Amino acid sequence: MKVFVRLIGPVAIKLGFNEKELEVPEGTKLEGLFRLLKVEPVLPMIITRNGKSIEPEDKLQSGDRIVIAHVYSGG
Amino acid sequence: MKGWTGNILRVNLSNKTFRKETYGEDFATKWVGGRGFTLKILWDELKPGIDPLGPENKMIVALGPLAGIPAPNTGKTVVAAKSPLTGGYGDGNLGTRMTEQLRKAGYDALIVEGVAEKPTYLYIEDDKVEFLPADEVWGKGTYETNDWFYKKYGRGVGLLTIGPGGENKVLYAVIRSMEGRSGGRPGIGAVMGSKNIKAIVTKGTKEIPVADPKGIKEVGLGDLKKVGDLDKRTGWSKQGTTGVLAWCNEMAALPVRNMRKTFHPDAWKIDGERLNAARIATYGCPNCTMRCGIAIRDHEGREAEMDYENIGMLGSDLEIFELDQVASLNYLCDDLGIDAISAGAVLAFYADAIDHGAIEGDFRFGDAEKAKELLKLIVKRKGVGDFLAEGTMRMAQKIGKGSSDYAMHVKGLEISAYNCKFIPGMALSYGTSPIGAHHKESWVITFEIKYTTRESYGREKAEKVIELQRIRGGLFEFLPACKFPWVELGWGLEHYPVYFNKITGLSWTFDDFWKVSDRIYSLMKFFWAREFPDWDRTRDYPPMAWFDPANADKDGIIAGKVLELDKYNQLLDHYYDIRGWDKRGIPTKKTAKDLGLEEEAKEVEKFIKLEE
């Protein structure tokens, strides 16, 4: 299944891309996506699926838009 | 008393006099400094109902125990007055060399009163104060003005200036320093202009009194380096505050088209990554190791220093997605000395009102060249510029035709760059911000998405808003210091009592700090209530556009959703209850007593009855 990944801020700089459509096996969890992308948080992260918070053990669904960013705090 | 100089400098412009006044430990420990000092002085010394641009208003510059001390991000100064934009208490902070220089001159605060007969600048050097002619720089932009003073006094002086916006009393004129720094969104620059003061220059040579000089030096300098290392390791300052633009676009929180929309497909063209790629220089405040001022070349080839709020309000909210053009608008606001957030909101509201047929005009969303023309007219107060110089609240009052519903301000201060059409907690943050809609007091969007839900109007959101107001609007405003190490890099809050106690010799805990924060917030509310005795809770509402189903997004992640007024009122009830305020949003007598505000309560009761 396909998921869309959007990286923002330091994590995008670290991993070298901003957005990417990825083919992942059915049943892949968010933590699996992290392993695939080699995400190593250097700051607290906020990860959302279609605008809502998602936990590491949550399974991804086809067509999900996953946004990975560090926790912004509003300047 | 260590940690405070114990001195306030009072300058009277009308008769060109000055005197040093002293204060004691009671005042110091009750109000600490920064916002605490400015608020208490204005409360005590201003008669309610005075014209904010008249001779009776006073402009206060205040520092505090951390100000100018070598420790993380201690370059902040607070400037304040009765606001000409809102009619209530107004202040702002800015990073400036004034912080260290005024303390070294021997003062924790400066009170500027009266009006100078002619354009003047103040020169303060330790115990000396001079009133000098400012004819050569009157009418000049802030960049040229800065250069003129640097040539005369050297780059190391403390310097606060205004631009033509302040001189011509644009109601959202700011005070400027060190090229890129601005402070005093609620029109404190206009108050300075009304006093015929172009600049305040300060040089000091004295020691800043500190209880444990060796201890604070060791800890402070060490921590400055650690914060810098943390920034390098995380890469935060590569995009600085502008990284949040792309996130707001994803989360449907971006201001677009006078906040009618919450995201835009072209937002990537003005985001933090594009800004970092275009970077030609980096700027920061004194005592900062995580500098966030990213400068790029603007459309006319000038250097413009950007941050998120300015890009959001001068870019996406005006539907201008050419970064160099946004930089040009940013440059103009900075050089002309007006607040970029309010300027963006004013232009967006103007375009929206034209769009809706409420007013005639030839400005449209997306027109960068016309926006530049309008900014120049605003600071000259010429033609339509005179109307736009009044800010969105007054513009809407003049236009009528229901336009107040989409004039994006709270209490008269324009909303900064977070679109809360469907973010209840952040809407509460703006609604209860004590100077009008400002993000600096509390920012809870991440909390709402990560730890609760956007749909919730639960008590936990009111608790979070207050928790952050105590830290951001209290602690960091009265120490004062920049909150960025804590807020952006996770630098522990526990460091701040350590700094404070080493500087003052006291043994304060967070409970002591939060009591001062709550005292300040309650007195700020008294200030408003004294000015507006018909006060009710509707003044703590965000604009009605955020409650209007017709204004809901048509597509995207919050399609069809807006705030709900009855639920917002429940949230406001929680907020008032936790603070010990009544249903109007005014502190009760009991709360006032608990916070040591009995005398202030008696004063405010001359104007409005308090509940027990």
XYZ file of C-alpha atoms in Angstrom:
687
model
C 0.000 0.000 0.000
C 1.050 3.575 -0.546
C 1.475 6.227 2.144
C 2.569 9.809 1.766
C 5.273 11.064 4.134
C 5.905 14.763 4.787
C 8.928 15.801 6.856
C 9.245 19.299 8.294
C 12.131 21.199 9.905
C 15.224 19.562 11.454
C 14.026 16.029 10.665
C 13.778 16.905 6.958
C 17.260 18.371 7.026
C 18.580 15.265 8.776
C 16.937 12.764 6.392
C 17.465 14.830 3.261
C 13.931 14.961 1.847
C 10.681 16.831 2.392
C 8.010 14.616 0.973
C 7.833 11.204 -0.532
C 5.261 8.604 -1.536
C 6.283 5.247 -0.098
C 5.194 1.686 -0.804
C 4.940 -0.176 2.513
C 3.554 -3.650 3.345
C -0.043 -3.922 4.584
C -0.143 -3.769 8.376
C 2.935 -1.560 8.700
C 2.889 0.380 11.951
C 4.200 3.908 12.464
C 7.227 2.470 14.304
C 7.939 0.357 11.231
C 7.860 3.449 9.058
C 10.317 5.098 11.454
C 12.702 2.146 11.100
C 12.340 2.254 7.330
C 13.149 5.962 7.197
C 15.807 5.721 9.927
C 14.185 8.531 11.932
C 16.247 9.375 15.010
C 14.521 12.141 16.960
C 16.869 14.831 18.248
C 13.974 16.900 19.551
C 10.538 15.852 20.832
C 8.452 14.920 17.800
C 4.846 15.337 16.787
C 3.568 12.894 14.212
C 0.144 13.192 12.659
C -1.946 11.124 10.288
C -4.330 13.192 8.203
C -4.048 15.967 10.784
C -4.524 13.841 13.914
C -1.920 12.539 16.343
C -0.741 8.968 15.772
C 1.130 6.619 18.114
C 4.100 4.325 17.214
C 2.004 1.144 17.518
C -0.820 2.436 15.259
C -1.161 0.652 11.912
C -0.940 2.756 8.794
C -3.716 2.748 6.212
C -3.433 3.056 2.478
C -3.412 6.716 1.408
C -2.414 8.044 4.844
C -0.639 11.375 4.922
C 1.960 11.160 7.689
C 3.513 14.432 8.827
C 6.651 14.190 10.961
C 7.920 17.334 12.653
C 9.565 18.361 15.885
C 7.236 19.854 18.469
C 6.690 23.452 17.500
C 6.006 25.904 20.264
C 4.840 29.064 18.615
C 7.869 31.343 18.899
C 19.542 44.189 47.860
C 21.400 42.265 45.187
C 20.161 41.502 41.695
C 18.470 44.880 41.320
C 20.077 48.315 41.054
C 17.212 49.733 43.113
C 17.104 52.747 40.800
C 14.583 54.081 38.314
C 15.409 57.004 36.047
C 12.531 59.442 35.537
C 12.840 61.815 32.593
C 10.424 64.654 31.960
C 10.516 65.863 28.370
C 8.277 68.891 28.867
C 10.668 70.637 31.228
C 13.864 68.744 30.360
C 14.434 67.465 33.870
C 15.426 64.100 35.214
C 15.936 62.434 38.532
C 17.038 59.134 39.957
C 14.423 57.482 42.159
C 14.960 54.503 44.383
C 12.828 51.528 45.276
C 13.196 48.851 47.898
C 13.116 45.100 48.282
C 9.314 44.981 48.724
C 8.716 46.437 45.271
C 11.495 44.317 43.746
C 10.244 41.004 45.068
C 6.590 41.771 44.450
C 7.016 42.759 40.792
C 10.535 41.397 39.964
C 11.109 43.456 36.805
C 10.289 43.762 33.107
C 6.547 43.514 32.634
C 5.994 43.510 36.410
C 7.660 46.914 36.740
C 6.077 48.483 33.667
C 2.598 47.374 34.694
C 2.834 48.513 38.300
C 4.306 51.892 37.359
C 1.641 52.552 34.729
C -1.109 51.403 37.089
C 0.092 53.725 39.840
C 0.890 56.746 37.699
C -1.669 56.925 34.875
C -5.101 58.410 35.348
C -7.727 56.215 33.694
C -9.230 57.649 30.536
C -6.183 59.625 29.420
C -5.385 59.960 25.735
C -2.669 57.373 24.986
C -1.104 59.796 22.507
C -1.392 62.787 24.813
C 1.160 64.227 27.233
C -0.233 62.333 30.218
C 0.704 58.910 28.910
C 4.080 57.551 29.978
C 6.468 55.268 28.222
C 8.290 52.793 30.429
C 11.421 50.825 29.617
C 12.112 48.092 32.163
C 14.666 45.403 32.845
C 14.978 42.802 35.567
C 17.396 40.603 37.502
C 18.443 38.481 34.502
C 18.683 41.365 32.083
C 22.144 41.752 30.637
C 23.652 38.962 32.752
C 25.789 36.486 30.753
C 23.362 33.556 30.690
C 21.114 32.088 27.989
C 19.228 34.724 26.017
C 19.145 37.519 28.573
C 19.198 40.442 26.122
C 15.536 41.365 26.508
C 14.043 44.740 27.436
C 10.339 45.427 28.007
C 8.741 48.603 26.627
C 5.237 49.622 27.691
C 2.585 52.345 27.816
C -1.154 52.706 27.707
C -1.817 51.419 24.209
C -3.185 53.777 21.553
C -4.254 50.720 19.548
C -6.268 48.961 22.248
C -6.857 51.588 24.941
C -5.647 49.071 27.523
C -2.328 48.011 28.964
C 0.236 47.516 26.192
C 3.754 46.180 26.155
C 6.307 44.224 24.193
C 9.831 42.955 24.538
C 12.805 43.202 22.256
C 16.372 41.980 22.223
C 18.671 44.970 22.414
C 21.986 46.217 23.760
C 19.877 48.694 25.728
C 19.303 45.861 28.210
C 22.901 45.652 29.344
C 23.721 49.341 28.872
C 20.785 50.681 30.911
C 21.613 48.320 33.760
C 25.271 49.315 33.598
C 24.155 52.932 33.685
C 22.651 52.006 37.038
C 18.930 51.652 36.338
C 16.327 48.897 36.228
C 13.712 51.082 34.600
C 13.249 54.320 32.723
C 10.079 56.419 32.901
C 9.623 58.865 30.032
C 6.927 61.461 30.648
C 5.698 64.712 29.100
C 6.320 65.840 25.523
C 9.462 67.323 23.987
C 8.921 70.665 22.275
C 10.914 69.602 19.198
C 12.192 66.302 17.798
C 14.635 65.106 20.413
C 16.743 62.138 21.394
C 17.779 61.211 24.888
C 21.382 60.457 25.661
C 21.909 58.660 28.963
C 25.395 57.953 30.256
C 25.491 56.741 33.846
C 24.241 59.680 35.944
C 24.109 62.102 33.019
C 21.023 62.704 30.835
C 21.017 64.999 27.798
C 18.104 66.178 25.664
C 19.543 66.551 22.162
C 18.061 67.664 18.835
C 17.000 64.862 16.491
C 16.323 67.019 13.408
C 18.933 65.207 11.326
C 17.216 61.838 11.727
C 13.563 62.847 12.121
C 11.687 61.428 9.147
C 14.387 58.842 8.442
C 13.869 55.094 8.363
C 15.113 52.985 11.236
C 18.090 51.543 9.321
C 19.476 54.967 8.438
C 18.685 56.188 11.940
C 20.594 53.285 13.465
C 23.616 54.023 11.287
C 23.548 57.688 12.217
C 23.666 56.875 15.932
C 26.255 54.125 15.484
C 28.535 56.595 13.689
C 28.100 59.117 16.473
C 28.308 56.831 19.509
C 29.700 53.489 18.321
C 27.902 50.187 17.767
C 28.103 49.107 21.402
C 25.591 51.643 22.760
C 22.099 50.759 23.823
C 19.759 52.217 21.226
C 15.969 52.306 20.886
C 14.536 54.143 17.898
C 11.304 54.750 16.047
C 10.680 55.148 12.324
C 8.291 57.439 10.447
C 5.468 55.153 11.588
C 6.049 56.138 15.199
C 6.605 59.796 14.324
C 3.252 59.921 12.522
C 1.540 57.933 15.259
C 0.482 54.895 13.276
C -1.407 53.050 15.995
C 0.651 49.877 15.538
C 4.072 51.563 15.381
C 6.823 49.695 17.191
C 10.135 50.460 18.842
C 13.192 49.204 16.979
C 16.743 48.274 17.892
C 19.821 46.656 16.376
C 18.463 46.682 12.806
C 16.171 43.653 12.963
C 14.643 43.816 16.444
C 11.149 45.201 17.107
C 8.988 45.407 20.206
C 5.803 46.997 21.478
C 3.152 45.775 19.045
C 0.285 47.677 20.749
C 1.633 50.986 19.428
C 4.381 51.746 21.920
C 6.330 53.293 19.012
C 3.434 55.696 18.440
C 3.571 56.731 22.111
C 7.303 57.415 21.730
C 6.537 59.434 18.577
C 3.805 61.372 20.364
C 6.472 62.485 22.807
C 8.699 63.730 19.957
C 11.413 61.261 20.887
C 13.267 59.697 17.953
C 15.716 57.643 19.974
C 17.058 56.745 23.385
C 20.800 56.164 23.490
C 22.413 54.670 26.581
C 25.926 53.953 27.692
C 26.797 52.539 31.107
C 30.029 51.819 32.914
C 28.902 50.512 36.302
C 28.840 46.995 37.668
C 25.501 45.184 37.599
C 24.811 44.187 41.220
C 24.844 40.407 41.589
C 24.816 38.292 44.789
C 27.111 35.570 43.476
C 29.110 36.992 40.546
C 31.465 34.012 40.284
C 28.625 31.489 40.475
C 26.417 33.104 37.847
C 29.369 33.626 35.533
C 30.346 29.982 35.695
C 26.827 28.652 35.293
C 25.619 31.302 32.856
C 28.502 31.174 30.416
C 28.578 27.385 30.557
C 24.868 27.221 29.821
C 25.146 29.701 26.972
C 27.541 27.293 25.309
C 25.323 24.296 26.062
C 22.315 26.011 24.469
C 24.440 26.801 21.422
C 25.552 23.167 21.227
C 21.944 22.021 21.521
C 20.983 24.268 18.641
C 23.807 22.937 16.476
C 22.908 19.352 17.288
C 19.225 19.808 16.473
C 19.627 22.184 13.540
C 16.796 24.348 14.890
C 18.174 27.718 13.775
C 18.608 26.573 10.181
C 14.982 27.579 9.784
C 14.413 29.261 13.157
C 10.812 30.233 13.773
C 9.943 29.842 10.084
C 9.962 26.034 10.235
C 6.469 26.224 11.686
C 4.984 27.632 8.459
C 4.994 24.295 6.645
C 3.571 22.604 9.741
C 0.749 25.150 10.090
C -0.064 24.576 6.434
C -0.296 20.826 7.056
C -2.353 21.298 10.233
C -4.803 23.798 8.715
C -3.610 26.603 11.001
C -2.018 28.961 8.478
C -3.455 32.462 7.986
C -4.575 32.681 4.365
C -6.736 35.410 2.800
C -7.541 37.314 5.986
C -7.733 33.953 7.767
C -10.660 32.842 5.595
C -8.608 29.789 4.633
C -6.207 27.694 6.690
C -3.826 26.263 4.077
C -2.626 26.949 0.546
C -0.918 24.843 -2.141
C 1.720 27.546 -2.719
C 2.726 27.865 0.926
C 5.918 25.866 0.268
C 7.243 28.805 -1.765
C 7.620 30.920 1.391
C 8.468 28.234 3.959
C 11.504 27.817 6.209
C 13.372 25.651 3.768
C 13.117 28.232 0.958
C 14.128 30.932 3.423
C 17.169 29.019 4.630
C 18.220 28.381 1.023
C 18.017 32.117 0.285
C 19.866 33.138 3.471
C 22.578 35.786 3.071
C 23.125 36.628 6.748
C 22.068 35.634 10.255
C 21.257 37.970 13.140
C 20.476 37.576 16.810
C 20.011 39.401 20.071
C 22.720 39.961 22.721
C 23.607 36.886 24.809
C 22.112 34.495 22.274
C 23.655 31.313 20.917
C 20.679 30.184 18.826
C 20.279 33.157 16.517
C 16.987 33.063 14.647
C 17.105 36.179 12.460
C 17.422 34.906 8.881
C 18.164 37.653 6.363
C 17.565 37.317 2.636
C 17.724 39.661 -0.363
C 14.346 41.297 -1.010
C 12.772 42.133 -4.392
C 14.608 45.459 -4.505
C 17.937 43.909 -3.509
C 17.941 45.034 0.124
C 18.713 42.823 3.091
C 15.555 41.870 5.004
C 15.458 39.888 8.251
C 12.512 37.517 8.453
C 10.648 35.402 10.952
C 7.513 33.261 10.855
C 4.936 35.750 12.049
C 5.969 38.324 9.473
C 5.965 35.820 6.617
C 2.603 34.449 7.662
C 0.932 37.847 7.863
C 2.655 39.610 4.953
C 2.792 36.452 2.830
C 0.113 33.796 3.076
C -2.514 36.019 4.723
C -2.194 38.401 1.752
C -1.836 35.469 -0.663
C 1.598 36.702 -1.683
C 3.772 33.648 -2.289
C 6.902 35.234 -3.771
C 9.451 35.142 -0.977
C 11.440 38.143 -2.202
C 8.248 40.227 -2.317
C 7.296 39.158 1.191
C 10.825 40.178 2.203
C 10.250 43.612 0.644
C 7.096 44.124 2.684
C 8.955 42.914 5.788
C 11.803 45.346 5.065
C 9.379 48.251 4.669
C 7.603 47.503 7.946
C 10.944 47.299 9.765
C 12.401 50.405 8.170
C 9.212 52.430 8.596
C 8.881 51.200 12.174
C 5.474 49.526 12.117
C 4.459 46.109 13.361
C 4.621 43.610 10.496
C 1.922 41.390 12.045
C -0.639 44.165 12.391
C 0.359 45.684 9.036
C -0.294 42.347 7.337
C -3.608 41.930 9.154
C -4.693 45.477 8.258
C -3.944 44.965 4.557
C -5.649 41.568 4.563
C -8.747 43.014 6.217
C -8.770 45.898 3.723
C -8.584 43.489 0.765
C -11.286 41.304 2.317
C -13.616 44.260 2.909
C -13.156 45.358 -0.713
C -13.716 41.790 -1.849
C -17.001 41.677 0.068
C -18.172 45.003 -1.288
C -18.129 46.627 2.152
C -15.770 49.358 0.944
C -14.454 50.598 -2.385
C -10.788 50.297 -3.261
C -8.296 48.881 -5.743
C -6.262 46.581 -3.506
C -6.572 42.841 -4.071
C -5.078 39.800 -2.386
C -1.792 38.836 -4.033
C -0.856 42.351 -5.159
C 2.609 42.888 -3.636
C 3.353 46.159 -5.440
C 0.132 47.773 -4.252
C 0.805 46.488 -0.729
C 4.153 48.313 -0.781
C 2.448 51.539 -1.878
C -0.093 51.202 0.906
C 2.564 50.671 3.597
C 4.240 53.912 2.490
C 0.908 55.748 2.591
C 0.169 54.327 6.041
C 3.269 55.791 7.643
C 2.681 59.130 5.945
C -0.994 58.916 6.964
C -1.851 60.066 3.439
C -5.076 59.242 1.626
C -6.336 55.779 2.447
C -3.145 55.292 4.488
C -4.612 57.469 7.235
C -7.546 55.064 7.489
C -5.306 51.973 7.439
C -3.027 53.460 10.115
C -5.858 53.101 12.648
C -5.777 49.279 12.797
C -8.483 46.736 12.027
C -10.790 47.440 14.998
C -11.272 51.115 14.161
C -11.377 50.410 10.416
C -14.249 47.987 10.967
C -16.076 50.486 13.180
C -15.895 53.023 10.341
C -16.811 50.566 7.576
C -19.715 48.927 9.433
C -21.746 46.486 7.291
C -20.871 43.570 9.546
C -17.154 43.903 8.854
C -16.297 43.692 12.578
C -16.947 39.964 12.317
C -13.935 39.495 10.043
C -11.675 42.204 11.501
C -9.099 39.779 12.886
C -8.169 41.217 16.267
C -8.839 40.726 19.974
C -9.207 43.837 22.150
C -7.907 45.858 19.190
C -4.585 44.047 18.724
C -4.371 42.117 15.473
C -4.125 38.329 15.681
C -0.683 36.965 14.846
C -0.053 34.187 12.359
C -2.057 31.245 13.724
C -5.465 30.656 12.246
C -7.653 29.228 15.026
C -10.850 28.677 13.112
C -10.874 25.195 14.599
C -8.287 25.271 17.408
C -10.280 26.111 20.580
C -7.396 26.240 23.080
C -5.318 28.552 20.947
C -8.390 30.706 20.350
C -8.632 30.935 24.157
C -4.938 31.898 24.292
C -5.604 34.781 21.938
C -8.867 35.675 23.669
C -7.271 35.937 27.113
C -3.894 37.364 26.102
C -3.669 40.427 28.372
C -2.466 42.880 25.719
C -4.800 41.714 22.945
C -4.188 38.865 20.518
C -0.546 37.882 20.862
C 1.066 34.469 20.567
C 3.826 35.328 23.034
C 1.625 34.727 26.092
C 0.581 31.151 25.445
C 0.727 28.779 22.490
C -1.061 25.450 22.754
C -1.609 24.137 19.227
C 0.828 21.224 19.573
C -0.729 20.325 22.927
C -4.183 20.301 21.387
C -3.178 18.014 18.553
C -0.708 15.735 20.356
C -2.161 15.342 23.856
C -5.885 15.985 23.471
C -8.083 16.548 20.434
C -8.861 19.566 18.392
C -12.565 19.046 19.070
C -12.178 19.242 22.865
C -13.233 22.281 24.890
C -12.259 20.555 28.131
C -10.844 22.052 31.306
C -7.414 20.633 30.448
C -7.086 23.216 27.683
C -7.808 26.120 30.038
C -5.297 24.654 32.511
C -2.668 24.429 29.771
C -3.268 27.989 28.595
C -2.796 29.266 32.159
C 0.270 27.081 32.748
C 1.903 28.570 29.660
C 0.775 32.109 30.449
C 2.502 31.770 33.831
C 5.723 30.738 32.110
C 5.695 32.713 28.883
C 3.644 35.761 29.833
C 4.890 35.752 33.427
C 8.353 34.344 34.109
C 10.016 35.199 30.800
C 8.462 38.668 30.736
C 9.458 39.674 34.274
C 12.958 38.180 34.487
C 13.052 39.132 31.555
C 14.660 36.673 29.126
C 13.949 35.125 25.761
C 11.940 31.911 26.072
C 13.416 30.263 22.970
C 15.991 27.979 24.685
C 13.145 26.445 26.697
C 10.386 26.618 24.146
C 12.288 25.567 21.039
C 15.210 23.459 22.301
C 13.753 21.983 25.465
C 16.323 23.740 27.698
C 15.038 22.931 31.184
C 12.902 25.461 32.980
C 14.662 24.414 36.197
C 17.702 26.442 35.126
C 15.892 29.747 35.593
C 15.434 29.641 39.400
C 19.153 28.786 39.563
C 20.095 31.901 37.592
C 17.637 34.066 39.523
C 18.822 32.869 42.939
C 22.506 33.262 42.116
C 21.830 36.805 40.900
C 19.559 37.901 43.771
C 20.788 35.750 46.650
C 17.185 34.630 47.252
C 15.925 31.043 47.402
C 12.876 31.217 45.172
C 11.037 28.200 43.861
C 8.579 27.973 40.971
C 5.694 28.663 43.368
C 7.166 32.092 44.068
C 7.459 32.776 40.352
C 3.921 31.648 39.564
C 2.504 33.876 42.276
C 4.166 36.878 40.627
C 2.839 35.718 37.236
C -0.711 35.463 38.566
C -0.415 38.826 40.306
C 0.663 40.444 37.053
C -2.147 38.835 35.048
C -4.768 39.934 37.570
C -3.453 43.489 37.729
C -3.422 43.658 33.935
C -7.112 42.735 34.001
C -7.754 45.450 36.590
C -5.997 47.892 34.269
C -8.415 47.033 31.464
C -11.447 47.098 33.760
C -10.472 50.529 35.081
C -10.268 51.828 31.501
C -13.470 50.070 30.393
C -15.870 49.882 33.372
C -18.526 48.240 31.159
C -16.183 45.258 30.834
C -17.720 41.903 30.008
C -16.511 38.533 28.764
C -17.157 39.310 25.099
C -13.896 41.267 25.150
C -12.156 37.914 25.681
C -13.742 36.493 22.518
C -11.849 35.913 19.299
C -13.433 37.327 16.107
C -16.867 36.032 15.144
C -15.525 34.816 11.761
C -14.033 31.835 13.610
C -17.538 30.845 14.814
C -19.290 31.310 11.479
C -20.170 28.027 9.708
C -20.260 29.908 6.402
C -16.569 30.631 6.958
C -15.607 26.952 7.391
C -12.994 25.411 5.092
C -14.619 23.766 2.091
C -11.992 21.027 1.900
C -8.951 19.739 3.807
C -8.609 18.211 7.260
C -10.999 20.612 9.045
C -13.551 20.958 6.261
C -16.913 22.133 7.567
C -15.632 22.821 11.086
C -15.454 26.071 13.050
C -15.425 27.048 16.722
C -18.690 26.808 18.689
C -19.607 29.818 20.805
C -21.444 28.002 23.599
C -18.513 25.628 24.025
C -16.003 28.485 23.862
C -17.959 30.086 26.709
C -17.606 26.868 28.709
C -13.865 26.967 28.094
C -13.784 30.580 29.191
C -15.705 29.608 32.361
C -13.018 27.018 33.147
C -10.325 29.621 32.551
C -11.956 32.227 34.812
C -12.648 29.627 37.493
C -9.021 28.462 37.631
C -7.785 32.046 37.758
C -10.278 33.060 40.459
C -11.982 35.594 38.189
C -15.717 36.214 37.946
C -17.942 35.442 34.947
C -17.046 38.783 33.398
C -13.381 37.827 33.523
C -12.436 40.175 36.365
C -10.495 39.029 39.461
C -12.640 38.677 42.587
C -11.815 40.428 45.856
C -10.622 37.117 47.297
C -8.252 36.557 44.378
C -6.955 40.094 44.733
C -6.327 39.507 48.452
C -4.573 36.181 47.821
C -2.272 37.883 45.346
C -1.526 40.901 47.527
C -3.591 43.265 45.382
C -5.894 44.668 48.090
C -4.982 48.302 47.390
C -5.346 47.812 43.656
C -8.768 46.215 44.218
C -9.891 49.276 46.204
C -8.753 51.515 43.368
C -10.534 49.522 40.662
C -13.718 49.451 42.762
C -14.005 53.195 42.202
C -14.896 52.256 38.633
C -16.392 48.778 38.644
C -17.848 46.616 41.397
C -15.878 43.490 42.220
C -17.397 40.217 43.288
C -16.445 38.809 46.690
